[in-house]
N, CA and C atoms as an extended XYZ file, in Angstrom:
486
Properties=species:S:1:pos:R:3:atomname:S:1:resname:S:1:resid:I:1 pbc="F F F"
N        29.367       -8.916        8.708 N   LYS     1
C        27.861       -8.952        8.786 CA  LYS     1
C        27.475       -7.609        9.683 C   LYS     1
N        26.992       -6.668        9.051 N   ARG     2
C        26.764       -5.466        9.492 CA  ARG     2
C        25.344       -5.324       10.313 C   ARG     2
N        24.338       -5.925        9.707 N   TYR     3
C        22.990       -5.927       10.137 CA  TYR     3
C        22.470       -7.509       10.281 C   TYR     3
N        21.715       -7.756       11.225 N   ASP     4
C        20.962       -9.129       11.344 CA  ASP     4
C        19.629       -8.939       10.477 C   ASP     4
N        19.864       -9.354        9.116 N   ALA     5
C        18.823       -9.036        8.099 CA  ALA     5
C        17.828      -10.255        8.210 C   ALA     5
N        16.515       -9.828        8.009 N   VAL     6
C        15.479      -10.899        8.101 CA  VAL     6
C        15.011      -10.855        6.535 C   VAL     6
N        14.745      -12.265        6.192 N   THR     7
C        14.417      -12.445        4.773 CA  THR     7
C        13.134      -13.387        4.915 C   THR     7
N        12.399      -13.115        3.872 N   PHE     8
C        11.083      -13.847        3.713 CA  PHE     8
C        10.817      -14.382        2.272 C   PHE     8
N        10.534      -15.558        2.134 N   LYS     9
C        10.054      -16.025        0.758 CA  LYS     9
C         8.816      -15.680        0.187 C   LYS     9
N         8.502      -15.348       -1.123 N   CYS    10
C         7.288      -15.196       -1.577 CA  CYS    10
C         6.505      -14.180       -1.065 C   CYS    10
N         6.995      -13.089       -0.352 N   VAL    11
C         6.328      -11.951        0.079 CA  VAL    11
C         7.012      -10.784       -0.339 C   VAL    11
N         6.116       -9.668       -0.636 N   GLU    12
C         6.744       -8.492       -0.993 CA  GLU    12
C         7.199       -7.783        0.276 C   GLU    12
N         8.425       -7.118        0.023 N   ALA    13
C         9.031       -6.405        1.055 CA  ALA    13
C         8.146       -5.325        1.840 C   ALA    13
N         7.485       -4.605        1.124 N   ASP    14
C         6.542       -3.583        1.420 CA  ASP    14
C         5.408       -4.119        2.529 C   ASP    14
N         5.093       -5.284        2.259 N   ASP    15
C         4.091       -5.967        3.156 CA  ASP    15
C         4.706       -6.231        4.593 C   ASP    15
N         5.858       -6.894        4.556 N   VAL    16
C         6.626       -7.224        5.789 CA  VAL    16
C         6.988       -5.875        6.509 C   VAL    16
N         7.502       -4.936        5.836 N   VAL    17
C         7.831       -3.613        6.511 CA  VAL    17
C         6.656       -3.045        7.281 C   VAL    17
N         5.646       -3.044        6.403 N   ALA    18
C         4.201       -2.628        7.074 CA  ALA    18
C         3.871       -3.440        8.435 C   ALA    18
N         3.848       -4.537        8.292 N   LEU    19
C         3.506       -5.312        9.464 CA  LEU    19
C         4.552       -5.199       10.651 C   LEU    19
N         5.777       -5.245       10.317 N   LEU    20
C         6.889       -4.908       11.301 CA  LEU    20
C         6.696       -3.381       11.888 C   LEU    20
N         6.355       -2.646       11.279 N   HIS    21
C         6.075       -1.157       11.687 CA  HIS    21
C         5.012       -1.089       12.599 C   HIS    21
N         3.904       -1.810       12.289 N   GLU    22
C         2.739       -1.824       13.080 CA  GLU    22
C         3.090       -2.394       14.454 C   GLU    22
N         3.982       -3.292       14.630 N   GLN    23
C         4.351       -3.979       15.907 CA  GLN    23
C         5.120       -3.063       16.749 C   GLN    23
N         5.605       -2.054       16.198 N   ASP    24
C         6.502       -1.045       16.963 CA  ASP    24
C         6.473        0.212       16.356 C   ASP    24
N         5.131        0.853       16.206 N   ARG    25
C         5.128        1.967       15.414 CA  ARG    25
C         5.807        3.427       16.172 C   ARG    25
N         5.763        3.314       17.337 N   GLU    26
C         6.575        4.493       18.176 CA  GLU    26
C         8.115        4.265       18.030 C   GLU    26
N         8.514        2.970       17.870 N   GLY    27
C        10.126        2.840       18.015 CA  GLY    27
C        10.576        2.635       16.650 C   GLY    27
N         9.914        2.730       15.581 N   SER    28
C        10.468        2.366       14.278 CA  SER    28
C        10.151        3.464       13.229 C   SER    28
N        11.091        3.555       12.275 N   ILE    29
C        10.999        4.627       11.047 CA  ILE    29
C        11.091        3.703        9.921 C   ILE    29
N        10.259        4.048        8.934 N   ILE    30
C        10.344        3.277        7.700 CA  ILE    30
C        11.326        4.161        6.796 C   ILE    30
N        12.243        3.511        6.420 N   CYS    31
C        13.369        4.016        5.606 CA  CYS    31
C        13.373        3.550        4.124 C   CYS    31
N        12.946        4.301        3.107 N   SER    32
C        12.571        3.773        1.843 CA  SER    32
C        12.224        4.923        1.002 C   SER    32
N        12.439        4.486       -0.346 N   VAL    33
C        12.070        5.520       -1.561 CA  VAL    33
C        10.717        4.924       -2.104 C   VAL    33
N        10.119        3.825       -1.609 N   ASP    34
C         8.936        3.091       -2.205 CA  ASP    34
C         7.812        3.852       -1.845 C   ASP    34
N         7.035        4.532       -2.617 N   LYS    35
C         5.871        5.394       -2.421 CA  LYS    35
C         4.730        4.692       -1.807 C   LYS    35
N         4.674        3.523       -1.925 N   ASP    36
C         3.628        2.508       -1.443 CA  ASP    36
C         3.642        2.494        0.135 C   ASP    36
N         4.855        2.594        0.569 N   LEU    37
C         4.991        2.547        2.056 CA  LEU    37
C         4.396        3.882        2.757 C   LEU    37
N         4.386        4.951        1.984 N   LEU    38
C         3.627        6.155        2.486 CA  LEU    38
C         2.155        5.980        2.876 C   LEU    38
N         1.608        4.786        2.489 N   GLN    39
C         0.260        4.338        2.866 CA  GLN    39
C         0.208        3.889        4.266 C   GLN    39
N         1.200        3.905        5.114 N   ILE    40
C         1.410        3.334        6.348 CA  ILE    40
C         1.691        4.552        7.193 C   ILE    40
N         0.632        4.758        8.355 N   PRO    41
C         0.846        5.959        9.222 CA  PRO    41
C         2.132        5.747       10.101 C   PRO    41
N         2.835        6.845       10.286 N   GLY    42
C         3.991        6.615       11.231 CA  GLY    42
C         5.097        7.611       10.679 C   GLY    42
N         6.384        7.306       11.298 N   GLN    43
C         7.588        8.075       10.848 CA  GLN    43
C         8.151        7.475        9.571 C   GLN    43
N         8.647        8.303        8.728 N   HIS    44
C         9.159        7.802        7.324 CA  HIS    44
C        10.470        8.659        7.201 C   HIS    44
N        11.431        8.113        6.571 N   TYR    45
C        12.713        8.681        6.142 CA  TYR    45
C        12.957        8.220        4.669 C   TYR    45
N        12.963        9.235        3.764 N   ASN    46
C        13.275        8.979        2.428 CA  ASN    46
C        14.877        9.045        2.280 C   ASN    46
N        15.442        7.872        2.009 N   ILE    47
C        16.870        7.804        1.978 CA  ILE    47
C        17.437        8.472        0.720 C   ILE    47
N        16.671        8.701       -0.365 N   GLN    48
C        17.225        9.363       -1.485 CA  GLN    48
C        17.379       10.834       -1.307 C   GLN    48
N        16.143       11.450       -0.692 N   HIS    49
C        16.073       12.672       -0.282 CA  HIS    49
C        16.534       13.107        0.876 C   HIS    49
N        17.106       12.289        1.751 N   LYS    50
C        17.264       12.535        3.098 CA  LYS    50
C        16.407       13.356        3.790 C   LYS    50
N        15.182       12.970        3.842 N   LYS    51
C        13.979       13.796        4.473 CA  LYS    51
C        13.189       12.842        5.372 C   LYS    51
N        12.889       13.378        6.445 N   ARG    52
C        12.115       12.703        7.436 CA  ARG    52
C        10.597       13.369        7.511 C   ARG    52
N         9.552       12.546        7.409 N   ILE    53
C         8.328       12.942        7.486 CA  ILE    53
C         7.456       12.161        8.287 C   ILE    53
N         6.379       12.667        8.868 N   GLU    54
C         5.263       11.974        9.503 CA  GLU    54
C         4.088       11.832        8.662 C   GLU    54
N         3.570       10.659        8.544 N   ILE    55
C         2.302       10.360        7.866 CA  ILE    55
C         1.226       10.046        8.825 C   ILE    55
N         0.246       10.933        8.904 N   ASP    56
C        -0.825       10.657        9.692 CA  ASP    56
C        -1.912        9.661        9.121 C   ASP    56
N        -2.831        8.936        9.777 N   PRO    57
C        -3.679        8.009        9.250 CA  PRO    57
C        -4.591        8.563        8.158 C   PRO    57
N        -5.013        9.740        8.373 N   ASN    58
C        -5.911       10.317        7.316 CA  ASN    58
C        -5.006       10.401        5.960 C   ASN    58
N        -3.806       10.841        6.010 N   GLU    59
C        -2.952       10.964        4.849 CA  GLU    59
C        -2.658        9.605        4.293 C   GLU    59
N        -2.443        8.695        5.030 N   ALA    60
C        -2.169        7.306        4.663 CA  ALA    60
C        -3.416        6.789        3.849 C   ALA    60
N        -4.494        6.915        4.515 N   TYR    61
C        -5.840        6.543        3.864 CA  TYR    61
C        -5.947        7.121        2.537 C   TYR    61
N        -5.673        8.561        2.561 N   TYR    62
C        -5.859        9.110        1.156 CA  TYR    62
C        -4.884        8.634        0.067 C   TYR    62
N        -3.619        8.425        0.450 N   LEU    63
C        -2.735        7.808       -0.538 CA  LEU    63
C        -3.276        6.393       -0.968 C   LEU    63
N        -3.724        5.625       -0.203 N   TRP    64
C        -4.324        4.212       -0.449 CA  TRP    64
C        -5.393        4.476       -1.526 C   TRP    64
N        -6.328        5.419       -1.187 N   CYS    65
C        -7.448        5.516       -2.015 CA  CYS    65
C        -7.005        5.947       -3.411 C   CYS    65
N        -5.865        6.917       -3.395 N   LYS    66
C        -5.405        7.326       -4.730 CA  LYS    66
C        -4.792        6.199       -5.513 C   LYS    66
N        -4.107        5.204       -4.814 N   GLN    67
C        -3.693        4.034       -5.363 CA  GLN    67
C        -4.845        3.200       -5.995 C   GLN    67
N        -5.930        3.099       -5.255 N   LEU    68
C        -7.073        2.417       -5.910 CA  LEU    68
C        -7.531        2.984       -7.153 C   LEU    68
N        -7.494        4.385       -7.304 N   LEU    69
C        -7.824        5.105       -8.452 CA  LEU    69
C        -6.824        4.960       -9.601 C   LEU    69
N        -5.820        5.058       -9.379 N   MET    70
C        -4.595        5.038      -10.491 CA  MET    70
C        -4.091        3.643      -10.573 C   MET    70
N        -4.146        2.693       -9.712 N   GLY    71
C        -3.654        1.532       -9.891 CA  GLY    71
C        -2.172        1.368       -9.742 C   GLY    71
N        -1.531        0.338       -9.937 N   ASP    72
C        -0.061        0.144       -9.710 CA  ASP    72
C         0.287       -1.148      -10.641 C   ASP    72
N         1.049       -0.741      -11.662 N   ASN    73
C         1.249       -1.941      -12.553 CA  ASN    73
C         2.500       -2.803      -11.949 C   ASN    73
N         3.386       -2.140      -11.111 N   VAL    74
C         4.414       -2.941      -10.392 CA  VAL    74
C         3.659       -4.038       -9.445 C   VAL    74
N         2.631       -3.641       -8.805 N   ASP    75
C         2.154       -4.460       -7.795 CA  ASP    75
C         1.023       -5.154       -8.469 C   ASP    75
N         0.678       -5.007       -9.716 N   ASN    76
C        -0.607       -5.770      -10.452 CA  ASN    76
C        -1.775       -5.307       -9.839 C   ASN    76
N        -2.003       -3.940       -9.579 N   ILE    77
C        -3.227       -3.427       -9.077 CA  ILE    77
C        -3.842       -2.711      -10.330 C   ILE    77
N        -4.923       -3.117      -10.664 N   PRO    78
C        -5.545       -2.449      -11.919 CA  PRO    78
C        -6.105       -1.033      -11.285 C   PRO    78
N        -5.875       -0.074      -12.402 N   GLY    79
C        -6.419        1.168      -12.058 CA  GLY    79
C        -7.612        1.673      -13.115 C   GLY    79
N        -8.074        2.884      -12.795 N   ILE    80
C        -9.097        3.213      -13.885 CA  ILE    80
C        -8.277        3.649      -15.145 C   ILE    80
N        -8.732        3.359      -16.208 N   PRO    81
C        -8.052        3.795      -17.491 CA  PRO    81
C        -7.798        5.162      -17.462 C   PRO    81
N        -6.834        5.747      -17.824 N   ARG    82
C        -6.354        7.219      -17.997 CA  ARG    82
C        -6.353        7.961      -16.781 C   ARG    82
N        -6.426        7.488      -15.635 N   CYS    83
C        -6.602        8.049      -14.355 CA  CYS    83
C        -5.140        8.233      -13.789 C   CYS    83
N        -4.448        9.322      -14.033 N   GLY    84
C        -3.035        9.336      -13.427 CA  GLY    84
C        -3.220       10.216      -12.161 C   GLY    84
N        -1.920       10.708      -11.892 N   GLU    85
C        -1.817       11.555      -10.603 CA  GLU    85
C        -2.719       12.804      -10.657 C   GLU    85
N        -2.778       13.461      -11.490 N   LYS    86
C        -3.642       14.754      -11.472 CA  LYS    86
C        -5.255       14.422      -11.421 C   LYS    86
N        -5.623       13.425      -12.122 N   THR    87
C        -6.959       13.056      -12.087 CA  THR    87
C        -7.318       12.484      -10.697 C   THR    87
N        -6.636       11.529      -10.138 N   ALA    88
C        -6.886       10.823       -8.848 CA  ALA    88
C        -6.882       12.084       -7.935 C   ALA    88
N        -5.888       12.999       -7.778 N   THR    89
C        -5.892       14.105       -6.915 CA  THR    89
C        -7.061       14.944       -7.041 C   THR    89
N        -7.482       15.264       -8.120 N   ALA    90
C        -8.775       16.036       -8.367 CA  ALA    90
C       -10.028       15.540       -7.807 C   ALA    90
N       -10.057       14.127       -8.015 N   ILE    91
C       -11.146       13.318       -7.666 CA  ILE    91
C       -11.264       13.399       -6.038 C   ILE    91
N       -10.133       12.975       -5.382 N   LEU    92
C       -10.077       12.948       -4.048 CA  LEU    92
C       -10.113       14.310       -3.216 C   LEU    92
N        -9.496       15.288       -3.914 N   GLU    93
C        -9.342       16.537       -3.154 CA  GLU    93
C       -10.920       17.272       -3.061 C   GLU    93
N       -11.663       16.969       -3.871 N   LYS    94
C       -13.085       17.511       -3.644 CA  LYS    94
C       -14.127       16.606       -2.857 C   LYS    94
N       -13.572       15.415       -2.470 N   ALA    95
C       -14.304       14.480       -1.844 CA  ALA    95
C       -14.458       14.650       -0.205 C   ALA    95
N       -15.513       14.621        0.290 N   ASP    96
C       -15.750       14.479        1.790 CA  ASP    96
C       -15.471       13.003        2.214 C   ASP    96
N       -15.646       11.969        1.500 N   ASP    97
C       -15.554       10.742        1.747 CA  ASP    97
C       -14.709       10.068        0.565 C   ASP    97
N       -13.324        9.640        0.845 N   TYR    98
C       -12.489        9.181       -0.075 CA  TYR    98
C       -12.993        7.901       -0.721 C   TYR    98
N       -13.287        6.885        0.042 N   TYR    99
C       -13.715        5.770       -0.426 CA  TYR    99
C       -15.066        5.772       -1.264 C   TYR    99
N       -15.819        6.698       -0.873 N   ALA   100
C       -17.041        6.884       -1.706 CA  ALA   100
C       -16.719        7.521       -3.189 C   ALA   100
N       -15.738        8.276       -2.992 N   ALA   101
C       -15.224        8.943       -4.363 CA  ALA   101
C       -14.575        7.838       -5.175 C   ALA   101
N       -13.927        7.003       -4.635 N   VAL   102
C       -13.317        5.623       -5.431 CA  VAL   102
C       -14.396        5.057       -6.095 C   VAL   102
N       -15.409        4.702       -5.190 N   ILE   103
C       -16.404        3.881       -5.625 CA  ILE   103
C       -17.235        4.548       -6.908 C   ILE   103
N       -17.490        5.889       -6.765 N   GLU   104
C       -18.170        6.759       -7.779 CA  GLU   104
C       -17.274        6.723       -9.169 C   GLU   104
N       -16.085        6.955       -8.768 N   ALA   105
C       -15.078        7.082      -10.056 CA  ALA   105
C       -14.959        5.647      -10.671 C   ALA   105
N       -14.958        4.588      -10.046 N   TRP   106
C       -14.852        3.348      -10.488 CA  TRP   106
C       -16.314        2.998      -11.273 C   TRP   106
N       -17.358        3.436      -10.655 N   THR   107
C       -18.624        3.247      -11.249 CA  THR   107
C       -18.791        3.930      -12.699 C   THR   107
N       -18.393        5.231      -12.740 N   LEU   108
C       -18.381        5.807      -13.988 CA  LEU   108
C       -17.403        5.193      -15.069 C   LEU   108
N       -16.225        4.887      -14.570 N   ALA   109
C       -15.184        4.298      -15.502 CA  ALA   109
C       -15.798        3.039      -16.022 C   ALA   109
N       -16.330        2.078      -15.314 N   LEU   110
C       -16.993        0.869      -15.782 CA  LEU   110
C       -18.181        0.921      -16.674 C   LEU   110
N       -18.883        2.120      -16.658 N   ALA   111
C       -19.930        2.549      -17.518 CA  ALA   111
C       -19.500        2.845      -18.977 C   ALA   111
N       -18.234        3.096      -19.137 N   LYS   112
C       -17.792        3.461      -20.568 CA  LYS   112
C       -17.741        2.163      -21.322 C   LYS   112
N       -17.584        2.391      -22.767 N   ASP   113
C       -17.608        1.441      -23.666 CA  ASP   113
C       -16.279        0.853      -23.913 C   ASP   113
N       -15.205        1.684      -24.126 N   ASN   114
C       -13.928        1.283      -24.551 CA  ASN   114
C       -12.966        0.985      -23.504 C   ASN   114
N       -13.452        0.132      -22.691 N   LEU   115
C       -12.593       -0.441      -21.463 CA  LEU   115
C       -11.624       -1.372      -21.953 C   LEU   115
N       -10.452       -1.472      -21.312 N   PRO   116
C        -9.498       -2.652      -21.509 CA  PRO   116
C       -10.074       -4.077      -21.255 C   PRO   116
N        -9.730       -5.156      -21.763 N   GLU   117
C       -10.333       -6.354      -21.815 CA  GLU   117
C       -10.514       -6.722      -20.228 C   GLU   117
N        -9.445       -6.521      -19.564 N   HIS   118
C        -9.320       -7.095      -18.068 CA  HIS   118
C       -10.532       -6.409      -17.276 C   HIS   118
N       -11.089       -5.255      -17.751 N   LEU   119
C       -12.128       -4.526      -16.991 CA  LEU   119
C       -13.454       -4.615      -17.692 C   LEU   119
N       -13.590       -5.178      -18.809 N   GLN   120
C       -14.905       -5.487      -19.441 CA  GLN   120
C       -15.804       -6.428      -18.671 C   GLN   120
N       -17.063       -6.087      -18.715 N   ASP   121
C       -17.917       -6.991      -17.973 CA  ASP   121
C       -17.904       -7.018      -16.451 C   ASP   121
N       -16.952       -6.208      -15.861 N   ARG   122
C       -16.864       -6.155      -14.386 CA  ARG   122
C       -17.735       -5.234      -13.621 C   ARG   122
N       -18.192       -5.378      -12.393 N   THR   123
C       -18.877       -4.563      -11.542 CA  THR   123
C       -17.935       -3.790      -10.652 C   THR   123
N       -18.540       -2.638      -10.218 N   VAL   124
C       -17.600       -1.958       -9.282 CA  VAL   124
C       -17.272       -2.832       -8.105 C   VAL   124
N       -18.145       -3.541       -7.593 N   GLU   125
C       -18.029       -4.409       -6.378 CA  GLU   125
C       -16.776       -5.460       -6.643 C   GLU   125
N       -16.909       -6.055       -7.876 N   SER   126
C       -15.986       -7.056       -8.083 CA  SER   126
C       -14.509       -6.519       -8.240 C   SER   126
N       -14.411       -5.246       -8.879 N   VAL   127
C       -13.205       -4.670       -8.846 CA  VAL   127
C       -12.478       -4.225       -7.570 C   VAL   127
N       -13.396       -3.630       -6.869 N   LEU   128
C       -12.923       -3.256       -5.359 CA  LEU   128
C       -12.694       -4.573       -4.572 C   LEU   128
N       -13.414       -5.651       -4.763 N   GLU   129
C       -13.135       -6.846       -3.883 CA  GLU   129
C       -11.766       -7.230       -4.299 C   GLU   129
N       -11.487       -7.156       -5.697 N   GLU   130
C       -10.158       -7.725       -6.055 CA  GLU   130
C        -9.073       -6.746       -5.454 C   GLU   130
N        -9.250       -5.666       -5.544 N   LEU   131
C        -8.132       -4.640       -5.211 CA  LEU   131
C        -7.905       -4.955       -3.693 C   LEU   131
N        -9.096       -4.976       -2.923 N   GLU   132
C        -8.826       -5.301       -1.392 CA  GLU   132
C        -8.313       -6.814       -1.032 C   GLU   132
N        -8.714       -7.781       -2.116 N   MET   133
C        -8.119       -8.957       -1.811 CA  MET   133
C        -6.642       -9.014       -2.042 C   MET   133
N        -6.175       -8.231       -3.113 N   LEU   134
C        -4.759       -8.213       -3.438 CA  LEU   134
C        -3.889       -7.620       -2.248 C   LEU   134
N        -4.570       -6.652       -1.736 N   ILE   135
C        -3.759       -5.995       -0.583 CA  ILE   135
C        -3.882       -7.006        0.832 C   ILE   135
N        -5.099       -7.558        1.056 N   THR   136
C        -5.123       -8.554        2.123 CA  THR   136
C        -4.201       -9.612        1.940 C   THR   136
N        -4.232      -10.357        0.792 N   ILE   137
C        -3.274      -11.600        0.476 CA  ILE   137
C        -1.943      -11.166        0.880 C   ILE   137
N        -1.447      -10.036        0.332 N   GLY   138
C         0.015       -9.554        0.695 CA  GLY   138
C         0.311       -9.480        2.230 C   GLY   138
N        -0.655       -8.925        2.916 N   GLY   139
C        -0.484       -8.596        4.356 CA  GLY   139
C        -0.447       -9.893        5.036 C   GLY   139
N        -1.426      -11.018        4.608 N   GLU   140
C        -1.529      -12.171        5.328 CA  GLU   140
C        -0.268      -13.065        5.088 C   GLU   140
N         0.177      -13.074        3.770 N   ARG   141
C         1.288      -13.807        3.302 CA  ARG   141
C         2.550      -13.377        4.395 C   ARG   141
N         2.608      -11.882        4.400 N   ALA   142
C         3.699      -11.333        5.231 CA  ALA   142
C         3.594      -11.732        6.629 C   ALA   142
N         2.380      -11.716        7.225 N   GLN   143
C         2.237      -12.166        8.669 CA  GLN   143
C         2.694      -13.594        8.835 C   GLN   143
N         2.261      -14.478        7.773 N   GLU   144
C         2.674      -15.889        7.962 CA  GLU   144
C         4.207      -16.002        8.031 C   GLU   144
N         4.746      -15.296        7.174 N   GLU   145
C         6.321      -15.556        7.070 CA  GLU   145
C         6.942      -14.925        8.273 C   GLU   145
N         6.431      -13.886        8.851 N   ILE   146
C         6.971      -13.138       10.017 CA  ILE   146
C         6.915      -14.203       11.169 C   ILE   146
N         5.537      -14.800       11.217 N   ASN   147
C         5.418      -15.890       12.362 CA  ASN   147
C         6.269      -17.089       12.217 C   ASN   147
N         6.511      -17.573       10.963 N   LYS   148
C         7.578      -18.556       10.790 CA  LYS   148
C         8.839      -18.193       11.209 C   LYS   148
N         9.376      -17.024       10.760 N   SER   149
C        10.630      -16.438       11.279 CA  SER   149
C        10.855      -16.390       12.675 C   SER   149
N         9.711      -15.957       13.240 N   ALA   150
C         9.757      -15.824       14.820 CA  ALA   150
C        10.027      -17.255       15.548 C   ALA   150
N         9.243      -18.411       14.879 N   GLU   151
C         9.458      -19.438       15.361 CA  GLU   151
C        10.837      -20.201       15.194 C   GLU   151
N        11.367      -19.764       14.118 N   ALA   152
C        12.593      -20.421       13.642 CA  ALA   152
C        13.855      -19.816       14.411 C   ALA   152
N        13.675      -18.568       14.936 N   LYS   153
C        14.884      -18.016       15.611 CA  LYS   153
C        14.261      -16.964       16.668 C   LYS   153
N        14.929      -16.793       17.592 N   SER   154
C        14.560      -15.720       18.627 CA  SER   154
C        14.355      -14.377       17.867 C   SER   154
N        13.154      -14.015       17.561 N   TYR   155
C        13.063      -12.823       16.712 CA  TYR   155
C        12.947      -11.519       17.579 C   TYR   155
N        13.661      -10.492       17.224 N   ARG   156
C        13.777       -9.159       18.050 CA  ARG   156
C        12.848       -8.119       17.223 C   ARG   156
N        12.520       -7.126       17.808 N   SER   157
C        11.812       -6.171       16.992 CA  SER   157
C        12.785       -5.394       16.062 C   SER   157
N        12.130       -4.919       15.162 N   LEU   158
C        12.980       -4.159       13.937 CA  LEU   158
C        13.845       -3.202       14.630 C   LEU   158
N        13.433       -2.430       15.565 N   SER   159
C        14.340       -1.371       16.141 CA  SER   159
C        15.420       -2.077       17.022 C   SER   159
N        15.407       -3.165       17.456 N   GLU   160
C        16.524       -3.843       18.141 CA  GLU   160
C        17.613       -4.384       17.196 C   GLU   160
N        17.020       -4.840       15.973 N   GLN   161
C        18.055       -5.182       14.995 CA  GLN   161
C        18.911       -4.426       14.163 C   GLN   161
N        18.549       -3.068       14.170 N   VAL   162
C        19.039       -2.201       13.334 CA  VAL   162
C        20.160       -1.162       14.213 C   VAL   162
């Protein structure tokens, strides 16, 4: 037994990592190849590229807004149809306010006729509410599981475990 691993049921690992990192941002480094974790400000280490980087809050917010535009099939987050990396980057690079740019892009997308069925008859507000709810639910589930784990055993910070 090399590490004292922490396991959680029905919670995505990235949500747990995000919450644990928030508890000890100065004393922890997120080690992962998961691009979603780059939406969390702080120290990161890409184990595949053996590269350490610092993500500031503005960059983390930019990457989060980019995901709101592109979506993420793995995480069941709907995106604007045909909005990939280049389009999302172009939209945000010219924006003064990233979230306003997301709202404007979704407004234009939902005004088009040939939308996929899951986006037909939707409002911008309902889409953004769903996106934010998906993110919030993941975080809330992770926090509940962390709290249960803390009650079940004497829980140490992530930096003490590794």
